[in-house]
mmCIF file of C-alpha atoms and ligand atoms in Angstrom:
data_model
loop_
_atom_site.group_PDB
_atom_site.id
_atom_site.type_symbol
_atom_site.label_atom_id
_atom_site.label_comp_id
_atom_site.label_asym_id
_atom_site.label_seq_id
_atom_site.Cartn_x
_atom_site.Cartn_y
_atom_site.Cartn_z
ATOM 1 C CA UNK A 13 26.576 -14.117 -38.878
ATOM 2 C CA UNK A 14 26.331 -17.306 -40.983
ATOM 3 C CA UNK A 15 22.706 -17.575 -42.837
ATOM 4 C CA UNK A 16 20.583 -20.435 -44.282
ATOM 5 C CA UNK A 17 22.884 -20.042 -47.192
ATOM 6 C CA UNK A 18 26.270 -20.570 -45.322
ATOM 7 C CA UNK A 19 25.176 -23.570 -43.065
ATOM 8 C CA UNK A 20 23.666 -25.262 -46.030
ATOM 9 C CA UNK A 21 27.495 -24.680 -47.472
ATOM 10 C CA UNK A 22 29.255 -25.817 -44.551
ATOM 11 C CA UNK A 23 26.042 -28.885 -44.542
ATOM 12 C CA UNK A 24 26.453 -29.766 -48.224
ATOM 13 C CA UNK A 25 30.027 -30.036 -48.117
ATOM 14 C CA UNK A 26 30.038 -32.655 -44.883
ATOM 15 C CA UNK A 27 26.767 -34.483 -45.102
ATOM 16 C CA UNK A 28 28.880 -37.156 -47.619
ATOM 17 C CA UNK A 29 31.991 -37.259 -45.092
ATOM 18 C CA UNK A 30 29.906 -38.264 -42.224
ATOM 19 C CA UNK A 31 26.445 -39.655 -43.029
ATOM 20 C CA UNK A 32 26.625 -43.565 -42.468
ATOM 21 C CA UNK A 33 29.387 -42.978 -40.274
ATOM 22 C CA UNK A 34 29.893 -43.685 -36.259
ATOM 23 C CA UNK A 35 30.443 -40.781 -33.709
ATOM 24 C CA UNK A 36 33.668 -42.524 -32.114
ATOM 25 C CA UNK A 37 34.663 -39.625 -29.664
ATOM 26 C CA UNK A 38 32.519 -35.946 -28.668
ATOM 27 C CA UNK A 39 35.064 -34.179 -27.024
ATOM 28 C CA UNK A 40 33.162 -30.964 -25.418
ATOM 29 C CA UNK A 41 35.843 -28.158 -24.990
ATOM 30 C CA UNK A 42 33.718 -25.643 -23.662
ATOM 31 C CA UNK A 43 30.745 -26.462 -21.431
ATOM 32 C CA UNK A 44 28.908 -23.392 -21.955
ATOM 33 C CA UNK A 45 28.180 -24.981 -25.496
ATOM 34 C CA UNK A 46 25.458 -27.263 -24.294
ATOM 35 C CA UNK A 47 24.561 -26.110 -21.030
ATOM 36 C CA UNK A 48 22.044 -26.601 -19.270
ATOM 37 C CA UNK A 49 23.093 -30.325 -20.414
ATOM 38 C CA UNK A 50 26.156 -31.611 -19.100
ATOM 39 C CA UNK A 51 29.170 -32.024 -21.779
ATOM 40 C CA UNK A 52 28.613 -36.102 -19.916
ATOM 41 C CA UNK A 53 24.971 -36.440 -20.800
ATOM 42 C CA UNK A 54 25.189 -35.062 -24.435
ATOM 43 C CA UNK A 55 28.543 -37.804 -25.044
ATOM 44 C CA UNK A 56 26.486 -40.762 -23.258
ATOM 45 C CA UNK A 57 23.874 -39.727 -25.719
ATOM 46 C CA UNK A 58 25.613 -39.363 -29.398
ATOM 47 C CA UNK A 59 29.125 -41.303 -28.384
ATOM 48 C CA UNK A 60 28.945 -44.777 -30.494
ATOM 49 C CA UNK A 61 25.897 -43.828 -32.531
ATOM 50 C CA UNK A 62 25.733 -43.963 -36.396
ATOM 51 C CA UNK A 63 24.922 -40.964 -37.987
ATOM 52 C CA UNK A 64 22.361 -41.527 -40.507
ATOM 53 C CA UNK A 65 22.437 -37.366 -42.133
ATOM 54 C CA UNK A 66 23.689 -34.281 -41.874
ATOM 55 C CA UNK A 67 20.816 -31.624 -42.570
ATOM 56 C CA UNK A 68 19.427 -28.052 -41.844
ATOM 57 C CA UNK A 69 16.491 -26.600 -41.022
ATOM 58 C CA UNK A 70 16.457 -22.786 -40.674
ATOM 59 C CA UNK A 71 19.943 -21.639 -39.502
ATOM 60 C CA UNK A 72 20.126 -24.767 -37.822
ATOM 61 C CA UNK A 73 22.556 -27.734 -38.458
ATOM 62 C CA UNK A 74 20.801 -31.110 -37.974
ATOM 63 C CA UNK A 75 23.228 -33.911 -36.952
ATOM 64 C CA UNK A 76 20.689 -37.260 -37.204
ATOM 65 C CA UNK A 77 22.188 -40.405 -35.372
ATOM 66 C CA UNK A 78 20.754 -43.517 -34.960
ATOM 67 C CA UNK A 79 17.438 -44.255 -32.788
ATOM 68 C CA UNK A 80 16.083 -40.769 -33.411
ATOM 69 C CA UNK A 81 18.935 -39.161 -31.470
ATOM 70 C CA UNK A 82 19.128 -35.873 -32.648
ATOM 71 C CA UNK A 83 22.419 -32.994 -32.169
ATOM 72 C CA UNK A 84 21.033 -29.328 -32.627
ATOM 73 C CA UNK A 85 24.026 -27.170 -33.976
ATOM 74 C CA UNK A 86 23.537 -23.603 -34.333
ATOM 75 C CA UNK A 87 26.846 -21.426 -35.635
ATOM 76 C CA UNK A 88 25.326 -17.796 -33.857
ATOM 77 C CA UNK A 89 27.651 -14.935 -34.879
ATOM 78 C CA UNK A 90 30.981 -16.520 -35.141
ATOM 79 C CA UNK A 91 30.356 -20.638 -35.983
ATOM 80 C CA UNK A 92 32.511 -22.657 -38.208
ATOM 81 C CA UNK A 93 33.000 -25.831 -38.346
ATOM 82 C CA UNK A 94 36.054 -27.142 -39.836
ATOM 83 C CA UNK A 95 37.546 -30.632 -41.377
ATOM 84 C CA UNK A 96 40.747 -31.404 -40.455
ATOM 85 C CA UNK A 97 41.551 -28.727 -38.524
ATOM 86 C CA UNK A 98 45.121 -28.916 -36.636
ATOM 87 C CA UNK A 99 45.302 -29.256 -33.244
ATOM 88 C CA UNK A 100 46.241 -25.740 -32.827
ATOM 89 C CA UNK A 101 43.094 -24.276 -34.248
ATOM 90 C CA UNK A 102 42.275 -21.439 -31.549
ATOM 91 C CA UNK A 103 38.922 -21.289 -30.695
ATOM 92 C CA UNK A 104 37.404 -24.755 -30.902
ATOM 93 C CA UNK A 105 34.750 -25.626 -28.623
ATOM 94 C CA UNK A 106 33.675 -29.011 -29.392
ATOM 95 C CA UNK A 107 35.756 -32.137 -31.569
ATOM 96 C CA UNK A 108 33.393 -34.994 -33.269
ATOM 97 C CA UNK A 109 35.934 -37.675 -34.333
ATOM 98 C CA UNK A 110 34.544 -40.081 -36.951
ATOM 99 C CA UNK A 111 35.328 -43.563 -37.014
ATOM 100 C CA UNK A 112 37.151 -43.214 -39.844
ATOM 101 C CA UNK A 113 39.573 -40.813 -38.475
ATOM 102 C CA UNK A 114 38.099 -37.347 -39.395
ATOM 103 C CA UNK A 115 37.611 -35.143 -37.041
ATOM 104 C CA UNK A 116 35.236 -32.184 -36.913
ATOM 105 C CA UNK A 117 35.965 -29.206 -34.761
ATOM 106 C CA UNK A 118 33.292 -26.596 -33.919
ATOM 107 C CA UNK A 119 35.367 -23.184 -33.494
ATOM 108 C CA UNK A 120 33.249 -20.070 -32.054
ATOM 109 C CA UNK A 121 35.543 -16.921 -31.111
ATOM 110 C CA UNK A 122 32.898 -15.544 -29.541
ATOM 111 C CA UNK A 123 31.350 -18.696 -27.670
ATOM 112 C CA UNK A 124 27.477 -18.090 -28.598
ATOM 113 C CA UNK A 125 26.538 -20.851 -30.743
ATOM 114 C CA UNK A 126 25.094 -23.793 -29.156
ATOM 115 C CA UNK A 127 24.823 -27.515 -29.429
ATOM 116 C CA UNK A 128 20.674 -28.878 -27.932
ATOM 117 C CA UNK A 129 19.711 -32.697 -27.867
ATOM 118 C CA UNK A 130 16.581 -33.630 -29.104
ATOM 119 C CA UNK A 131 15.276 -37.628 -28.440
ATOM 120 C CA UNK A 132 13.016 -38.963 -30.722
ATOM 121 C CA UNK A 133 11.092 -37.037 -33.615
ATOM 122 C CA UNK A 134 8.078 -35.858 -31.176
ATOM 123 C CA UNK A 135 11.158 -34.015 -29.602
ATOM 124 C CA UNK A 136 12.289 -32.389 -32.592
ATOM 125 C CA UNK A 137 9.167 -31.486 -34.068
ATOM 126 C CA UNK A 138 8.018 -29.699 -31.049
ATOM 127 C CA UNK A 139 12.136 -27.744 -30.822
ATOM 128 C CA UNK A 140 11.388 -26.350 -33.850
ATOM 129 C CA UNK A 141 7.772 -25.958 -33.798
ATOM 130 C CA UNK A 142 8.523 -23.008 -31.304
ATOM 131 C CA UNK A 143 11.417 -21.779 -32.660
ATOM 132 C CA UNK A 144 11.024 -21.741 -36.672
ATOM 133 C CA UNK A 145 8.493 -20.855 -39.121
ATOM 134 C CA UNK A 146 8.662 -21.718 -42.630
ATOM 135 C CA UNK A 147 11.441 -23.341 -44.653
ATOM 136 C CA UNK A 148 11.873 -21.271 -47.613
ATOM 137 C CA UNK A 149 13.419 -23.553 -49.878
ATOM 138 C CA UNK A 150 10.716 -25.885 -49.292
ATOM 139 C CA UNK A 151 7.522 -26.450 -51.139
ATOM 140 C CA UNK A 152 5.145 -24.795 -48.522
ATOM 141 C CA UNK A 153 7.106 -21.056 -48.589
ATOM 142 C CA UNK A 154 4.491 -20.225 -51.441
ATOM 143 C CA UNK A 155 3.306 -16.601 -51.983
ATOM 144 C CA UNK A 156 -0.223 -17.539 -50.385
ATOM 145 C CA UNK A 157 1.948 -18.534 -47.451
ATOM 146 C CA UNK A 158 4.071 -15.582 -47.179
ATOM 147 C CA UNK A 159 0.830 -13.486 -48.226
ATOM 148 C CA UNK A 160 -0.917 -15.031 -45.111
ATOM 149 C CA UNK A 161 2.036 -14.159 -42.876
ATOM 150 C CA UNK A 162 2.178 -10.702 -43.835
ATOM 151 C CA UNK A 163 -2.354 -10.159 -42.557
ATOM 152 C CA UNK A 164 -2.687 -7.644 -39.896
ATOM 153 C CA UNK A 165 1.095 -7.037 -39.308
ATOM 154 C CA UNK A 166 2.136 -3.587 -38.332
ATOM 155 C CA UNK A 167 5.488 -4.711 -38.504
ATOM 156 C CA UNK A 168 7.989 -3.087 -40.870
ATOM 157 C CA UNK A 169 8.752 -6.302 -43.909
ATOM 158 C CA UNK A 170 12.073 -6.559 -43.064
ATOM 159 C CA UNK A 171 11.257 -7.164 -39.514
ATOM 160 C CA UNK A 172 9.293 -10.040 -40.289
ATOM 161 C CA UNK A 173 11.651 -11.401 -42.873
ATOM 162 C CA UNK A 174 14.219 -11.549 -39.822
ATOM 163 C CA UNK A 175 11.526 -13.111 -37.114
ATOM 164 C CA UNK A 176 13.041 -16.915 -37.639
ATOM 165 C CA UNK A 177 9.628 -17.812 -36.013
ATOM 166 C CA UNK A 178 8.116 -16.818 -39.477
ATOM 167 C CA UNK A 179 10.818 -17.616 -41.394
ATOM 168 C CA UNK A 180 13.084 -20.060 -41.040
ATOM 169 C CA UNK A 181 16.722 -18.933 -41.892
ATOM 170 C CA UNK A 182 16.878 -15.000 -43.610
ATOM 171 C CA UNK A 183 19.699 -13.078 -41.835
ATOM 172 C CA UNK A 184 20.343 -9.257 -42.528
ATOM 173 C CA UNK A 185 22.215 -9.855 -45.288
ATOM 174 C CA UNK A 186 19.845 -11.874 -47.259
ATOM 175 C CA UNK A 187 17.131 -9.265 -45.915
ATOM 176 C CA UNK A 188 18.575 -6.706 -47.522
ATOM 177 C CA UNK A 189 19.357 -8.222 -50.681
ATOM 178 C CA UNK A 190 15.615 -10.073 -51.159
ATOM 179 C CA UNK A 191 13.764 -6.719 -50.450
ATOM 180 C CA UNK A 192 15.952 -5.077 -52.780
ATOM 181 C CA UNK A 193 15.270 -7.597 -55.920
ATOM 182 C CA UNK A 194 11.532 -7.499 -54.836
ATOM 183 C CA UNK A 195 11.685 -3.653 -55.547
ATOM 184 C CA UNK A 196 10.454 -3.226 -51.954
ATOM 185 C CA UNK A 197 11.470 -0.826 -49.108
ATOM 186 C CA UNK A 198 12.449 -2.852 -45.851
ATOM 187 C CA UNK A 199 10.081 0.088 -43.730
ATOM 188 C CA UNK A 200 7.266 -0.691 -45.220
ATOM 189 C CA UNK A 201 4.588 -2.760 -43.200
ATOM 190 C CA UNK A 202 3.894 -5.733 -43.553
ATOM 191 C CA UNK A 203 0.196 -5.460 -43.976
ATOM 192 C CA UNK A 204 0.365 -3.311 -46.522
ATOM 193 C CA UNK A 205 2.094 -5.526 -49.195
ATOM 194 C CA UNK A 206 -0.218 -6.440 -51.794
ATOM 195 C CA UNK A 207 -0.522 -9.747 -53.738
ATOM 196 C CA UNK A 208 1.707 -8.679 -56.734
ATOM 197 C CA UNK A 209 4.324 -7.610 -53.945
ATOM 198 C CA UNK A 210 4.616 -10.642 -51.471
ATOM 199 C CA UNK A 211 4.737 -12.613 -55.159
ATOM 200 C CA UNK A 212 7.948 -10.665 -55.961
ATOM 201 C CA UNK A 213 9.001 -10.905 -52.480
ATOM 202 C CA UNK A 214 8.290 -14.924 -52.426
ATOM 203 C CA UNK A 215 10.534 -14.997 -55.244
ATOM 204 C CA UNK A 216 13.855 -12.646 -54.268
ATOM 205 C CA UNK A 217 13.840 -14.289 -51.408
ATOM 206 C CA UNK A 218 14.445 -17.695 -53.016
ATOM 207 C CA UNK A 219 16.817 -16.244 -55.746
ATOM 208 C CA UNK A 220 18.823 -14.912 -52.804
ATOM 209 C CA UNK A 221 19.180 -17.538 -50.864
ATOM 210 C CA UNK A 222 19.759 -19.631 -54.120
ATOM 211 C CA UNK A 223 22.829 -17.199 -55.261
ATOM 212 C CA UNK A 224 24.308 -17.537 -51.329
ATOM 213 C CA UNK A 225 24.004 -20.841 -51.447
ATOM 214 C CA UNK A 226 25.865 -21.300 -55.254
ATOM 215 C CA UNK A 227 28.847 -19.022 -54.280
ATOM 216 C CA UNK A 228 29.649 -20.717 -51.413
ATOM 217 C CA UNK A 229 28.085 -18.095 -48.793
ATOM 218 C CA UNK A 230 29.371 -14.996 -48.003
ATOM 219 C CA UNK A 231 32.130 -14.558 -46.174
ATOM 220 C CA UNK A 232 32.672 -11.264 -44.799
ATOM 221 C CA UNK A 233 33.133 -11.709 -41.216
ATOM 222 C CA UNK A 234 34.280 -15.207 -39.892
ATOM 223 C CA UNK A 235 32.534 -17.512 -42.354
ATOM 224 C CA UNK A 236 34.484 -20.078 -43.477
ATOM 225 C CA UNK A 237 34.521 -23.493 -45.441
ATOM 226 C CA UNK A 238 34.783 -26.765 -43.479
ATOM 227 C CA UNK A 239 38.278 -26.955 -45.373
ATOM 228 C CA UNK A 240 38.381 -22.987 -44.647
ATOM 229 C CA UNK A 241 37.717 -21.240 -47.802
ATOM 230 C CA UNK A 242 35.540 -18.200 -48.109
ATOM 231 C CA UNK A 243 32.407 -18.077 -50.206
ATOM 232 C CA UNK A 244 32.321 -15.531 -52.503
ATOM 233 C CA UNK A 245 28.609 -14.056 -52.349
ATOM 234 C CA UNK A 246 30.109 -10.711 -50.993
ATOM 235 C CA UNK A 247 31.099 -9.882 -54.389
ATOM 236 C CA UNK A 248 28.162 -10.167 -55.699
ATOM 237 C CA UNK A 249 26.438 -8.193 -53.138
ATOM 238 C CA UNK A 250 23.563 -6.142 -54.960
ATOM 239 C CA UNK A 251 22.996 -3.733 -52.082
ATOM 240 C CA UNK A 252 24.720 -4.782 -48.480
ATOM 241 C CA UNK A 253 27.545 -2.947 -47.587
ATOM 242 C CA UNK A 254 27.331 -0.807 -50.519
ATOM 243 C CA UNK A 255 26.361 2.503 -49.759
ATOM 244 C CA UNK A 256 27.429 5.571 -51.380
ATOM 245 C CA UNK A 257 27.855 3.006 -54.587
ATOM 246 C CA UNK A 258 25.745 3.020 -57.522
ATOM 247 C CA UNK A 259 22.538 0.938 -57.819
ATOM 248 C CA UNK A 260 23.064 -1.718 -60.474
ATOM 249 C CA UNK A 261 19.389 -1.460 -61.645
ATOM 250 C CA UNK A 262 18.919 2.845 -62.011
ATOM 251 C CA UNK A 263 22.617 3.872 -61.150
ATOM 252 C CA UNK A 264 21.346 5.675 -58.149
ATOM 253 C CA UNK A 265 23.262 6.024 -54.988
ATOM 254 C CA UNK A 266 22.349 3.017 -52.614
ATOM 255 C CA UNK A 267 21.671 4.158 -48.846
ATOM 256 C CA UNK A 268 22.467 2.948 -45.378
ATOM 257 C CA UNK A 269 19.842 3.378 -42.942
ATOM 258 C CA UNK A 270 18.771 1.356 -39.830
ATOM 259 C CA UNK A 271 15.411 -1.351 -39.919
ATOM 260 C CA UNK A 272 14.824 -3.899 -37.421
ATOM 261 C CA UNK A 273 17.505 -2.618 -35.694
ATOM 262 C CA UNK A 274 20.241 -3.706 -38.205
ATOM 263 C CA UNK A 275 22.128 -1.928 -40.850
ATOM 264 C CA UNK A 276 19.758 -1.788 -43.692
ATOM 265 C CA UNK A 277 21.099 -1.431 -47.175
ATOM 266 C CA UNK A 278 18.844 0.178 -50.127
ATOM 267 C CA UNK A 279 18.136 1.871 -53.562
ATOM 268 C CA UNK A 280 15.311 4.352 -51.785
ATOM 269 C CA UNK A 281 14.959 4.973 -56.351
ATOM 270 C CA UNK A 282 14.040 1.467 -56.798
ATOM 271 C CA UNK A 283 12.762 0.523 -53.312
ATOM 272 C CA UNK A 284 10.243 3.687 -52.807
ATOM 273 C CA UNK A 285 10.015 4.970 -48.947
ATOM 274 C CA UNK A 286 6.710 4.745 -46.945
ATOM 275 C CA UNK A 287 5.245 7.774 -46.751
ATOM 276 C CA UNK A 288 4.776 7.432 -43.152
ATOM 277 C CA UNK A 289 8.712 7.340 -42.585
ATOM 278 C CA UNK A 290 10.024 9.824 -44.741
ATOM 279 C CA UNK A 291 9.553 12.912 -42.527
ATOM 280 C CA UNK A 292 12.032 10.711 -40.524
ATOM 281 C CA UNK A 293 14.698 11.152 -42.464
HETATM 282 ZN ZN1 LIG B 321 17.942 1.751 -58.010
#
């Protein structure tokens, strides 16, 4: 499933193609895409419009047109969306020809991402007010913050690293790999972080997303480039999908166990076990 670190890829590499340019055709392929809106409504509304930017917040890919009109992309599990692509490509869902003759094609083999209209900034603001909590490559995802977040919660870390409503973007994979620099087991709870450990946590979890974002993403499902190359992050995976190999850091064997109901990877050396859940085991 594409990350913060992939759509800011697939972001960085269109934002210069399209920004300044006008929306001459939206071609919607697949209603289910936008529904409840009508593939009509969302065309009357973005057809003929300028698009100022191209950017992201969260997992989510901000198309900005013209008198605050706003198109919500969000790539799910299986989202690319490709420059160029031939006419042929299988699974495209949605076309945006430019008015200089690009054309952008939103291909989804499994048909769960989803394209939402916002109208005006009020609009927007209040989308994502309900949906997304902090931003963290931006200036407010401080340690305080993320210290503040983690009060009272019962919840295991990685759990809360996941809940987008907290913070904006971290998938599994970037989970895994931020709790793992931070030197911190994905059970433990939240609560019981202290200071010195949200810090390091704060941290790995912008040097993660950092290294996604400067190999490209990772591509080890569908994820592609617009012009549909694969990132290269996978190989330099420090702990997902690498059980059974050794731990870079104390040359321990890395685990595979389940948190937050996803495949958690681990150094259970490095990254020491709650108490509470090791009778588990
Ligand atoms: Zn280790």
């Amino acid at each position: 499933m594409p990350e913060l670190p992939e759509v800011e890829t697939i972001r960085r590499r269109l934002a210069p193609l399209v920004a300044g340019r006008t929306l001459h055709a939206l071609e919607v392929l697949d209603a289910k895409w936008c529904a409840p809106l009508a593939p009509d409504g969302l065309r009357d509304a973005l057809e003929g419009r300028r698009i100022e930017r191209l950017w992201r917040r969260g997992k989510y890919l901000v198309w900005e047109a013209d008198d605050e009109v706003y198109l919500l992309m969000h790539l799910r599990m299986t989202g690319n969306v490709l420059l160029d692509a031939p006419a042929s490509a299988p699974y495209v869902r949605v076309r945006l020809a430019l008015d200089d003759g690009h054309v952008l094609s939103f291909s989804d083999p499994r048909r769960f991402g989803t394209g939402e209209l916002a109208l005006g900034r009020p609009a927007l603001d209040a989308f994502f007010a309900t949906r997304l909590g902090v931003e963290p490559l931006g200036d407010d995802f401080t340690a305080e913050h993320l210290f503040d977040l983690t009060r009272n919660r019962r919840t295991p870390i990685k759990a809360l690293l996941l809940d987008q409503r907290r913070v904006a973007g971290v998938g599994n994979i970037y989970a895994n790999e931020a709790l793992f620099r931070a030197g911190i087991h994905p059970l433990r709870t939240a609560g019981t972080l202290n200071r010195r450990e949200v810090a390091a946590l704060r941290d790995a979890v912008v040097a993660s997303l950092q290294a996604g974002i400067a190999a490209g993403g990772a591509s080890i499902d569908d994820f592609r480039h617009p012009d549909g190359m694969e990132g290269a992050f996978q190989d330099e995976f420090l702990v997902h999908g690498r059980a059974g190999e050794a731990c870079a850091v104390c040359g321990g064997l890395l685990v595979k166990f389940v948190a937050a109901g996803r495949g958690t990877y681990a150094c259970e050396h490095c990254q020491r076990r709650p108490r509470a859940s090791r009778r588990r085991r």
